[in-house]
Amino acid sequence: DAKTTQPTSMDCAEGRAANLPCNHSTISGNEYVYWYRQIHSQGPQYIIHGLKNNETNEMASLIITEDRKSSTLILPHATLRDTAVYYCIPHGSSNTGKLIFGQGTTLQVKP
Amino acid sequence: GAVVSQHPSWVICKSGTSVKIECRSLDFQATTMFWYRQFPKQSLMLMATSNEGSKATYEQGVEKDKFLINHASLTLSTLTVTSAHPEDSSFYICSATNVDTEAFFGQGTRLTVV
């Protein structure tokens, strides 16, 4: 599995966009980029995933660079409930569901 | 998204006893379930992969005789922590998936061994 680098922590003001970067320079061609988040003392929650095109759903947008070596998760209007640890996980379809978690980014949304 | 339920949410047990944790996929059939462990201020660590009807595959360093996994149906997997000791106290999380879906996680089980 590809290795990832994420900032340890970030702050964001409530109502502003939160942009969470992830470097995955060793990602292989068949690996998607998945994003999950974990609110304190809960199980991880799926957010979004993509292969090479940008993706958007009701929770977030995912921007993947053309060379696929990095991506950015965007929460367009962060709320206090978005405070969580965010994990970027490259994941190939051949390992269905087997996710290897790095350290993630702790996002603190402040009033 | 799909619903995965774990039971119990928390459990306290005495050292030397065994504890069973259940993981159920409520609205889809999970061909594969995964078990993770998470210590305070650390990330999730994959313990084992279980496929319905077959033996679980354990990650390196995880004792298969201590952490018994059963995946008897497409909607239920169980993790039994045998002869639990205080160092087994942790947050245990399961996830479930099939070929058509991303992985969905249970809410976790906090185990405290006293």
Short mmCIF file of C-alpha atoms in Angstrom, two decimals:
data_model
loop_
_atom_site.label_atom_id
_atom_site.label_comp_id
_atom_site.label_asym_id
_atom_site.label_seq_id
_atom_site.Cartn_x
_atom_site.Cartn_y
_atom_site.Cartn_z
CA ASP A 1 0.00 0.00 0.00
CA ALA A 2 1.18 3.51 -0.75
CA LYS A 3 2.54 5.60 2.11
CA THR A 4 0.82 8.88 2.95
CA THR A 5 1.88 12.13 4.57
CA GLN A 6 -0.68 14.37 6.23
CA PRO A 7 -0.26 17.35 8.55
CA THR A 8 -0.63 16.28 12.16
CA SER A 9 -3.17 18.95 12.97
CA MET A 10 -5.07 21.88 11.48
CA ASP A 11 -7.48 24.51 12.73
CA CYS A 12 -10.39 25.97 10.83
CA ALA A 13 -12.92 28.65 11.68
CA GLU A 14 -16.53 27.59 11.74
CA GLY A 15 -18.27 28.38 8.46
CA ARG A 16 -15.04 28.56 6.49
CA ALA A 17 -13.74 25.95 4.08
CA ALA A 18 -11.39 23.35 5.50
CA ASN A 19 -8.74 22.14 3.06
CA LEU A 20 -6.94 18.99 4.16
CA PRO A 21 -3.92 17.96 2.09
CA CYS A 22 -2.45 14.51 1.64
CA ASN A 23 0.70 13.40 -0.14
CA HIS A 24 0.66 9.92 -1.63
CA SER A 25 3.55 10.04 -4.06
CA THR A 26 3.96 6.24 -4.22
CA ILE A 27 0.36 5.55 -5.13
CA SER A 28 0.01 2.93 -7.83
CA GLY A 29 -2.14 3.22 -10.92
CA ASN A 30 -5.01 1.07 -9.69
CA GLU A 31 -5.25 2.59 -6.21
CA TYR A 32 -8.06 4.91 -5.33
CA VAL A 33 -7.70 7.65 -2.75
CA TYR A 34 -10.17 7.16 0.09
CA TRP A 35 -10.95 9.63 2.84
CA TYR A 36 -12.43 8.64 6.17
CA ARG A 37 -12.85 10.58 9.37
CA GLN A 38 -13.10 9.52 12.99
CA ILE A 39 -14.94 11.60 15.50
CA HIS A 40 -13.73 11.03 19.05
CA SER A 41 -14.62 7.58 20.44
CA GLN A 42 -16.55 6.54 17.34
CA GLY A 43 -15.83 4.26 14.40
CA PRO A 44 -14.47 5.84 11.20
CA GLN A 45 -16.95 7.32 8.76
CA TYR A 46 -16.56 7.12 4.99
CA ILE A 47 -16.37 10.54 3.31
CA ILE A 48 -15.41 10.21 -0.34
CA HIS A 49 -13.05 8.47 -2.74
CA GLY A 50 -11.64 9.03 -6.21
CA LEU A 51 -9.22 7.65 -8.77
CA LYS A 52 -8.08 10.57 -10.89
CA ASN A 53 -11.04 12.86 -11.49
CA ASN A 54 -12.21 15.34 -8.90
CA GLU A 55 -15.22 14.15 -6.95
CA THR A 56 -17.95 15.85 -4.97
CA ASN A 57 -20.70 14.53 -2.74
CA GLU A 58 -22.93 15.92 -0.03
CA MET A 59 -20.14 15.84 2.52
CA ALA A 60 -17.05 17.05 0.71
CA SER A 61 -15.06 17.57 -2.46
CA LEU A 62 -11.91 15.70 -3.40
CA ILE A 63 -9.30 17.29 -5.62
CA ILE A 64 -6.64 14.94 -7.01
CA THR A 65 -3.60 16.35 -8.78
CA GLU A 66 -2.99 15.30 -12.35
CA ASP A 67 0.04 13.21 -11.41
CA ARG A 68 -2.03 11.65 -8.58
CA LYS A 69 0.75 12.20 -6.09
CA SER A 70 -1.37 14.31 -3.80
CA SER A 71 -4.95 15.19 -3.05
CA THR A 72 -6.96 17.68 -1.03
CA LEU A 73 -10.18 17.07 0.83
CA ILE A 74 -12.38 20.14 1.01
CA LEU A 75 -15.15 20.62 3.55
CA PRO A 76 -16.85 23.69 2.06
CA HIS A 77 -18.46 25.09 5.21
CA ALA A 78 -16.93 23.51 8.29
CA THR A 79 -19.06 23.13 11.40
CA LEU A 80 -18.10 22.23 14.96
CA ARG A 81 -19.31 18.69 14.25
CA ASP A 82 -16.60 18.32 11.63
CA THR A 83 -13.95 18.28 14.36
CA ALA A 84 -12.34 14.86 13.87
CA VAL A 85 -9.26 12.98 12.70
CA TYR A 86 -9.22 12.76 8.91
CA TYR A 87 -7.49 9.87 7.19
CA CYS A 88 -6.34 9.74 3.59
CA ILE A 89 -5.93 6.11 2.48
CA PRO A 90 -4.76 4.86 -0.93
CA HIS A 91 -6.59 1.62 -1.56
CA GLY A 92 -6.61 -0.80 -4.46
CA SER A 93 -9.72 -2.65 -5.59
CA SER A 94 -7.92 -5.96 -5.15
CA ASN A 95 -7.86 -5.48 -1.38
CA THR A 96 -11.54 -4.76 -1.03
CA GLY A 97 -12.20 -3.07 2.28
CA LYS A 98 -8.77 -3.72 3.82
CA LEU A 99 -7.79 -0.22 4.89
CA ILE A 100 -4.45 0.63 6.42
CA PHE A 101 -4.69 3.76 8.52
CA GLY A 102 -1.90 6.28 8.93
CA GLN A 103 -1.83 8.94 11.62
CA GLY A 104 -4.25 11.28 9.90
CA THR A 105 -4.90 14.98 10.44
CA THR A 106 -6.69 16.20 13.53
CA LEU A 107 -8.98 18.99 12.36
CA GLN A 108 -10.22 21.34 15.05
CA VAL A 109 -13.09 23.57 13.97
CA LYS A 110 -13.30 26.63 16.18
CA PRO A 111 -16.25 28.96 16.78
CA GLY B 1 -24.46 4.73 3.92
CA ALA B 2 -24.74 1.16 5.09
CA VAL B 3 -25.13 0.38 8.78
CA VAL B 4 -22.70 -1.75 10.75
CA SER B 5 -23.53 -2.35 14.37
CA GLN B 6 -21.23 -3.51 17.14
CA HIS B 7 -22.29 -4.92 20.46
CA PRO B 8 -21.57 -4.15 23.19
CA SER B 9 -20.49 -0.51 22.96
CA TRP B 10 -18.43 -0.94 26.09
CA VAL B 11 -17.56 -3.77 28.42
CA ILE B 12 -15.62 -4.15 31.64
CA CYS B 13 -14.32 -7.60 32.49
CA LYS B 14 -12.08 -9.22 35.05
CA SER B 15 -8.59 -10.31 34.15
CA GLY B 16 -8.53 -13.91 32.95
CA THR B 17 -12.06 -13.97 31.59
CA SER B 18 -13.12 -13.97 27.94
CA VAL B 19 -15.16 -11.34 26.15
CA LYS B 20 -17.11 -11.64 22.91
CA ILE B 21 -17.76 -8.68 20.63
CA GLU B 22 -20.31 -8.89 17.82
CA CYS B 23 -20.24 -7.05 14.51
CA ARG B 24 -23.34 -7.06 12.33
CA SER B 25 -24.01 -5.61 8.91
CA LEU B 26 -27.64 -4.57 9.15
CA ASP B 27 -28.60 -3.76 5.59
CA PHE B 28 -26.16 -5.54 3.32
CA GLN B 29 -24.37 -8.85 3.05
CA ALA B 30 -20.74 -8.52 4.06
CA THR B 31 -18.46 -10.99 2.33
CA THR B 32 -15.53 -9.64 4.29
CA MET B 33 -15.22 -8.13 7.73
CA PHE B 34 -12.19 -6.61 9.37
CA TRP B 35 -11.21 -6.14 13.00
CA TYR B 36 -9.12 -3.23 14.22
CA ARG B 37 -7.72 -2.19 17.56
CA GLN B 38 -7.03 1.38 18.63
CA PHE B 39 -5.05 2.45 21.68
CA PRO B 40 -5.45 5.97 23.11
CA LYS B 41 -4.04 8.73 20.89
CA GLN B 42 -3.05 6.19 18.24
CA SER B 43 -4.41 5.26 14.84
CA LEU B 44 -6.41 2.16 14.02
CA MET B 45 -4.35 -1.00 13.69
CA LEU B 46 -5.68 -3.84 11.55
CA MET B 47 -5.83 -7.10 13.48
CA ALA B 48 -7.44 -9.56 11.10
CA THR B 49 -9.53 -10.12 8.00
CA SER B 50 -12.42 -12.52 8.08
CA ASN B 51 -14.30 -13.96 5.13
CA GLU B 52 -17.62 -15.66 5.59
CA GLY B 53 -17.23 -19.38 6.05
CA SER B 54 -13.46 -19.47 6.19
CA LYS B 55 -10.69 -18.98 8.71
CA ALA B 56 -9.60 -15.46 9.54
CA THR B 57 -6.29 -14.09 8.30
CA TYR B 58 -4.35 -12.40 11.09
CA GLU B 59 -1.87 -9.56 10.73
CA GLN B 60 1.68 -10.11 11.86
CA GLY B 61 2.04 -9.96 15.62
CA VAL B 62 -1.62 -10.66 16.39
CA GLU B 63 -2.13 -13.87 18.35
CA LYS B 64 -4.81 -15.94 16.68
CA ASP B 65 -5.36 -18.09 19.77
CA LYS B 66 -6.01 -15.04 21.88
CA PHE B 67 -8.24 -13.18 19.45
CA LEU B 68 -10.71 -15.72 18.10
CA ILE B 69 -12.67 -14.58 15.07
CA ASN B 70 -15.75 -16.28 13.71
CA HIS B 71 -17.60 -15.16 10.58
CA ALA B 72 -20.43 -17.64 10.45
CA SER B 73 -22.81 -15.69 8.23
CA LEU B 74 -22.81 -12.84 5.73
CA THR B 75 -24.10 -10.47 8.37
CA LEU B 76 -22.24 -11.46 11.55
CA SER B 77 -18.66 -11.69 12.71
CA THR B 78 -17.53 -12.12 16.28
CA LEU B 79 -14.25 -11.37 18.03
CA THR B 80 -13.56 -13.17 21.27
CA VAL B 81 -10.74 -11.89 23.44
CA THR B 82 -9.71 -14.94 25.44
CA SER B 83 -8.11 -14.78 28.87
CA ALA B 84 -8.15 -11.00 28.75
CA HIS B 85 -5.50 -9.01 30.59
CA PRO B 86 -5.24 -5.28 31.31
CA GLU B 87 -2.95 -4.78 28.30
CA ASP B 88 -5.84 -5.95 26.07
CA SER B 89 -7.85 -2.91 27.16
CA SER B 90 -8.48 -0.99 23.97
CA PHE B 91 -11.06 0.27 21.51
CA TYR B 92 -12.02 -2.53 19.12
CA ILE B 93 -13.64 -1.60 15.80
CA CYS B 94 -15.02 -3.75 13.02
CA SER B 95 -15.71 -2.90 9.41
CA ALA B 96 -17.73 -4.71 6.79
CA THR B 97 -17.65 -4.69 3.02
CA ASN B 98 -18.52 -6.58 -0.12
CA VAL B 99 -17.30 -6.25 -3.69
CA ASP B 100 -19.81 -3.50 -4.43
CA THR B 101 -19.22 -1.17 -1.50
CA GLU B 102 -16.60 0.74 0.38
CA ALA B 103 -15.91 -0.35 3.94
CA PHE B 104 -18.38 0.70 6.62
CA PHE B 105 -17.40 0.75 10.25
CA GLY B 106 -19.13 -0.12 13.46
CA GLN B 107 -19.26 2.35 16.31
CA GLY B 108 -16.56 0.50 18.24
CA THR B 109 -16.38 -1.40 21.52
CA ARG B 110 -14.41 -0.04 24.44
CA LEU B 111 -12.94 -2.96 26.41
CA THR B 112 -11.58 -2.38 29.88
CA VAL B 113 -9.94 -5.30 31.67
CA VAL B 114 -9.57 -4.88 35.43
#
